[in-house]
Amino acid sequence: MKSFLQKRAVASAISLAGLIVLVFFLSRLTGDPTTLYLPVDASLESREQFRELHGLNDPLIVQFGSYLSDLARLDFGDSIRRSEPALDAVLRAFVWTLQLAVITMSLVTVMAIIVGSLAAFHVGGVFDRIATFFSLIGASAPDFWIAIVAIVLFSVNLGWVPTSGTGTVWHWVLPVAVLFIRPFGLILQVVRGSMITVLSSAYVKTARAKGVRNRAIIFVHGLRNAMLPVITVIGDQAAALLNGAVVVETVFGFPGVGKLMIDSILQRDFTVVLAAIFVTAVAIFIMNIIIDIIYAVLDPRIRY
Amino acid sequence: MTGDHLLEVRNLSVDFHTAGGTVHAVRNVNWHLGRGETLAILGESGSGKSVSASAIMNLIDCPPGEIVSGEILFEGRDVLKMSQEERRDLNGRRIAMIFQDPLSHLNPVYTVGFQIAEVMTTHGTRKAEARARVLDLLERVGIPEFETKIDAYPHQFSGGQRQRLMIAMALALKPDILIADEPTTALDVTVQAQVLELLEELQQETGMGMLLITHDLGVVAETADRVVVMNSGEIVEAGTARDVYHAPSHPYTKKLIGAVPGAGEMAEPLDTGIKPVLEVNRLSKHYGNFVALDKVSLTVLPGETVAVVGESGSGKSTLAKTLLRLEEATAGEALWEGRDLVTMGQPELFDLRRDIQMVFQDPTQSLNPRMSVHDIVAEAFVIHPQILPKSQWRDRVRELLAHVGLEAAHMSRYPHQFSGGQRQRIAIARALALEPRLIICDEAVSALDVSIQAQVMGLLADLQKEFGLSYLFIAHDLPVVRDFAHRVIVMKNGKIVEQGPVAQIFDAPREDYTRNLIAAGLHPDPDIQAGRRAARLELQGA
């Protein structure tokens, strides 16, 4: 297990390094930041001054070198737009995104497992048909549309919840609800499919012959075996949320990392973009290792 | 009669409504079982022999199943009229069941201790008490180091131990009836004998009635008081095991008994003056520190059948895989007409694949389900295009199918449309397509019913006469080998322990291992088997 974690950490570090290089050079290809930051009629001198101040005049390779040496000290530099370290801005936003992701995925996981398992127990039954119908709608509806419709319906027309921002528990309801729908539909389908296979397995037959109650057959014998493929999909969906739910965060004015990333890209605030990519990448690598550990915990046959 | 029996099945009919129409799985089945008694239900696959047991245990899914008529009386009460909760309460407590393949019937992600204790906790025993009882049970069924093994997982046990675990689980609450569905079919003969012995001891201790579902007349002879013979969902014959074996009245029973292998003439060894077609010298295969194949040497003559027998883990399948180059040998050589096929390069090996073909155990898995029979057989010509111009493929496939007893009309069909025996014929036709000189058969008839097995063996023998084929016949089933092989090689732990002409191995084995292997085999005649058992018990006592 220890050597597995070491191997994974090394592999993750290599991927991360590649990512940092790629993003640094690609972001420089998007154009000259001075045209964006300074007024259109800014003088050549002030442009030159701006470039000099932010090191944009040095050759790309020098900029990259100094960037790397800063990075080694986890110093991403200051945000060009905001007068604060880029990492601070990113971490602040990331905490919001992390909360949103954890709350959403916890709800999704619990609900999808319960509903999917019960649907699988009576395949083709009324409950199964209703669950399948709604999960397919959920899995296929575009979230920007749901987000806007939800705002119109629940915030504007009914006035139940605020339209955007943060502050109270009520601010969380719509973002969580909208983010919930698609992963819920998808994971429910995976749980259901996996559970159908598991419930027809030989060891479930043994459990029935032992007189084990249906509830224990589903949630003790079935679930743990059915979870393996489900965990993979949960990880995938959680990674998407950790990256920042760009559309939903933007629509709801939610100060998460997705919104920060989009804003920074539009403003060519390279230091923030890089810091955001770095932070989310590290988070996703950590999450993948946790998922590998969960595999081994769920299935004693998996040993690293 | 009424109500006297512990368990009685009356006029039971069960249908399965499938996409292909309604299947009458069992029709008007009647049997009964008393305390301390063993009833065997004997039948081939598809005979419906397991259906009444599944009905008793409430394991039939309805739909697609439907219990059309009949009663199942347990202590005089019809279980089919009980509530689901009442039936659940019977399962595991009063009636318990064990199955064929213990690995897939144990939950892979829970410890065996949990799974055995669960029978008891489900029916109201306290956890601590259940665990203490599990330790007793594990000791009773003979699990070594049971104090630590109680927290191990199913994959950490051997096949025989897993069946012992299943037995411990089934007997945890001392049920009145144990249903054993092919309990020893997946096990080696020596392990089979031990497991059957354990079941019998436990039956004597507890006085339970035992329902044994099997396809094996030897198992019936060893264990059953009475036997019910089933064919296509109906009981064709019933009586004591001895009467049914010695005086079968129904033609099906007669056919079944006639098809049991191990009674025919044994083949004479071939003239050793002939130059062997395959000569294997000191072939070894290591997986890390594990020696799967240890300096194995053997020869195969043209037109000869050399059987390789041994229990699971003996290395017989590794031998086949290494010769086919599906695994790379660690050391040694295998000379095919003087050329070493262990070291030869890919182009040379490609040519040689024409001469050596293989037939695997499970034709359902070894035939691509999405290819028609024509495409399966003709694939050989696609891979080796120089053999036959495309215009002649159809005719040749037709010819090959005729050789294995299939019709030209079968060409356009797919594997799932055939029975198990027919599928193995297709696999044989595919092997014949390249006109090989040696066919390696890895448990080629093990998955087939006895009557089908006899047909396929006959086919292989005919093809050998017609084409002068050699077979390297890997099998665990000694009676089949006895009827079919010229020479026999006995393997254990990767080594050859004994080899010789078939008559010598069966009539005068030199090694204890071979003797034990043969003694552990079950004879279909209850009288002969009783004699063997007495001899075996005496041996153990001494």
Short mmCIF file of N, CA and C in Angstrom, two decimals, chain A residues 201-203 205-214 216 219-222 224-225 298-301 303, chain B residues 57-59 61 88 91-92 99 104-110 114-115 118-119 122-123 153 155 166 169:
data_model
loop_
_atom_site.label_atom_id
_atom_site.label_comp_id
_atom_site.label_asym_id
_atom_site.label_seq_id
_atom_site.Cartn_x
_atom_site.Cartn_y
_atom_site.Cartn_z
N SER A 201 -26.37 -12.60 -9.00
CA SER A 201 -25.17 -13.42 -8.82
C SER A 201 -25.44 -14.59 -7.88
N ALA A 202 -24.50 -15.52 -7.92
CA ALA A 202 -24.67 -16.75 -7.14
C ALA A 202 -24.68 -16.48 -5.64
N TYR A 203 -23.86 -15.53 -5.17
CA TYR A 203 -23.82 -15.34 -3.71
C TYR A 203 -25.08 -14.69 -3.18
N LYS A 205 -27.99 -15.59 -4.38
CA LYS A 205 -28.82 -16.78 -4.27
C LYS A 205 -28.54 -17.48 -2.94
N THR A 206 -27.25 -17.59 -2.60
CA THR A 206 -26.89 -18.19 -1.31
C THR A 206 -27.55 -17.43 -0.16
N ALA A 207 -27.48 -16.10 -0.23
CA ALA A 207 -28.06 -15.29 0.84
C ALA A 207 -29.56 -15.55 0.97
N ARG A 208 -30.21 -15.68 -0.19
CA ARG A 208 -31.66 -15.96 -0.14
C ARG A 208 -31.91 -17.33 0.48
N ALA A 209 -31.05 -18.29 0.13
CA ALA A 209 -31.22 -19.63 0.69
C ALA A 209 -30.92 -19.64 2.19
N LYS A 210 -30.16 -18.65 2.67
CA LYS A 210 -29.87 -18.55 4.10
C LYS A 210 -31.02 -17.90 4.85
N GLY A 211 -31.96 -17.33 4.12
CA GLY A 211 -33.07 -16.65 4.77
C GLY A 211 -32.77 -15.20 5.11
N VAL A 212 -31.75 -14.63 4.48
CA VAL A 212 -31.40 -13.23 4.73
C VAL A 212 -32.54 -12.33 4.22
N ARG A 213 -32.85 -11.29 5.00
CA ARG A 213 -33.94 -10.39 4.62
C ARG A 213 -33.57 -9.58 3.38
N ASN A 214 -34.60 -9.19 2.62
CA ASN A 214 -34.37 -8.46 1.37
C ASN A 214 -33.52 -7.20 1.58
N ALA A 216 -31.24 -6.58 3.77
CA ALA A 216 -29.83 -6.93 3.94
C ALA A 216 -29.24 -7.49 2.65
N PHE A 219 -28.62 -4.15 0.65
CA PHE A 219 -27.67 -3.16 1.17
C PHE A 219 -26.44 -3.77 1.84
N VAL A 220 -26.47 -5.07 2.15
CA VAL A 220 -25.26 -5.70 2.68
C VAL A 220 -24.56 -6.50 1.59
N HIS A 221 -25.29 -7.47 1.02
CA HIS A 221 -24.64 -8.35 0.04
C HIS A 221 -24.50 -7.67 -1.32
N GLY A 222 -25.54 -6.97 -1.71
CA GLY A 222 -25.51 -6.38 -3.06
C GLY A 222 -24.65 -5.14 -3.14
N ARG A 224 -22.20 -3.51 -1.54
CA ARG A 224 -20.74 -3.40 -1.49
C ARG A 224 -20.10 -3.92 -2.78
N ASN A 225 -20.69 -4.98 -3.33
CA ASN A 225 -20.18 -5.49 -4.60
C ASN A 225 -20.53 -4.57 -5.77
N LEU A 298 -13.34 -1.55 -0.10
CA LEU A 298 -14.58 -2.24 -0.45
C LEU A 298 -14.34 -3.69 -0.86
N ASP A 299 -13.25 -3.93 -1.58
CA ASP A 299 -13.04 -5.28 -2.09
C ASP A 299 -11.71 -5.83 -1.61
N PRO A 300 -11.77 -6.82 -0.71
CA PRO A 300 -10.53 -7.37 -0.14
C PRO A 300 -9.65 -8.04 -1.19
N ARG A 301 -10.19 -8.33 -2.38
CA ARG A 301 -9.36 -8.96 -3.41
C ARG A 301 -8.44 -7.96 -4.07
N ARG A 303 -5.62 -5.50 -3.79
CA ARG A 303 -4.51 -5.10 -2.92
C ARG A 303 -3.43 -4.48 -3.78
N MET B 57 -36.91 -23.63 -2.00
CA MET B 57 -36.16 -22.55 -1.37
C MET B 57 -36.68 -21.17 -1.76
N ASN B 58 -37.72 -21.12 -2.55
CA ASN B 58 -38.27 -19.83 -3.00
C ASN B 58 -37.21 -19.04 -3.80
N LEU B 59 -36.47 -19.76 -4.61
CA LEU B 59 -35.41 -19.12 -5.40
C LEU B 59 -35.82 -18.91 -6.85
N ASP B 61 -37.55 -16.91 -9.60
CA ASP B 61 -38.07 -15.57 -9.82
C ASP B 61 -39.37 -15.66 -10.63
N ARG B 88 -39.07 -17.23 4.26
CA ARG B 88 -37.72 -16.75 4.54
C ARG B 88 -37.22 -17.35 5.85
N ASN B 91 -35.91 -20.88 5.39
CA ASN B 91 -34.62 -20.96 4.70
C ASN B 91 -33.47 -20.75 5.67
N GLY B 92 -32.52 -21.67 5.63
CA GLY B 92 -31.34 -21.52 6.47
C GLY B 92 -31.55 -22.09 7.86
N PHE B 99 -24.37 -25.27 -2.97
CA PHE B 99 -24.40 -25.21 -4.43
C PHE B 99 -23.11 -25.75 -5.06
N SER B 104 -18.20 -18.81 -6.40
CA SER B 104 -19.14 -17.79 -6.82
C SER B 104 -20.34 -17.71 -5.88
N HIS B 105 -20.53 -18.74 -5.07
CA HIS B 105 -21.66 -18.70 -4.14
C HIS B 105 -21.32 -18.09 -2.78
N LEU B 106 -20.05 -17.73 -2.59
CA LEU B 106 -19.69 -17.01 -1.38
C LEU B 106 -19.47 -15.55 -1.77
N ASN B 107 -19.91 -14.65 -0.91
CA ASN B 107 -19.76 -13.24 -1.22
C ASN B 107 -18.28 -12.84 -1.09
N PRO B 108 -17.69 -12.35 -2.20
CA PRO B 108 -16.23 -12.12 -2.19
C PRO B 108 -15.77 -11.02 -1.25
N VAL B 109 -16.65 -10.12 -0.82
CA VAL B 109 -16.18 -8.96 -0.07
C VAL B 109 -16.44 -9.05 1.44
N TYR B 110 -16.96 -10.20 1.90
CA TYR B 110 -17.14 -10.36 3.34
C TYR B 110 -16.34 -11.57 3.84
N PHE B 114 -18.13 -13.81 8.94
CA PHE B 114 -19.36 -13.01 8.86
C PHE B 114 -20.45 -13.78 8.15
N GLN B 115 -20.08 -14.41 7.03
CA GLN B 115 -21.10 -15.06 6.21
C GLN B 115 -21.72 -16.27 6.90
N GLU B 118 -23.87 -14.98 9.74
CA GLU B 118 -25.08 -14.30 9.27
C GLU B 118 -26.30 -15.22 9.26
N VAL B 119 -26.09 -16.51 8.95
CA VAL B 119 -27.22 -17.45 9.00
C VAL B 119 -27.85 -17.40 10.38
N THR B 122 -29.29 -13.74 11.37
CA THR B 122 -30.53 -13.51 10.63
C THR B 122 -31.71 -14.19 11.33
N HIS B 123 -31.44 -15.36 11.91
CA HIS B 123 -32.53 -16.09 12.56
C HIS B 123 -32.52 -15.90 14.07
N TYR B 153 -11.05 -14.13 3.72
CA TYR B 153 -12.06 -13.97 2.67
C TYR B 153 -12.10 -15.21 1.78
N HIS B 155 -11.68 -15.91 -1.29
CA HIS B 155 -10.64 -16.19 -2.29
C HIS B 155 -9.37 -16.72 -1.65
N MET B 166 -19.20 -23.65 2.86
CA MET B 166 -20.62 -23.63 2.50
C MET B 166 -21.39 -24.61 3.38
N MET B 169 -21.84 -23.24 6.77
CA MET B 169 -22.88 -22.22 6.73
C MET B 169 -24.27 -22.86 6.72
#
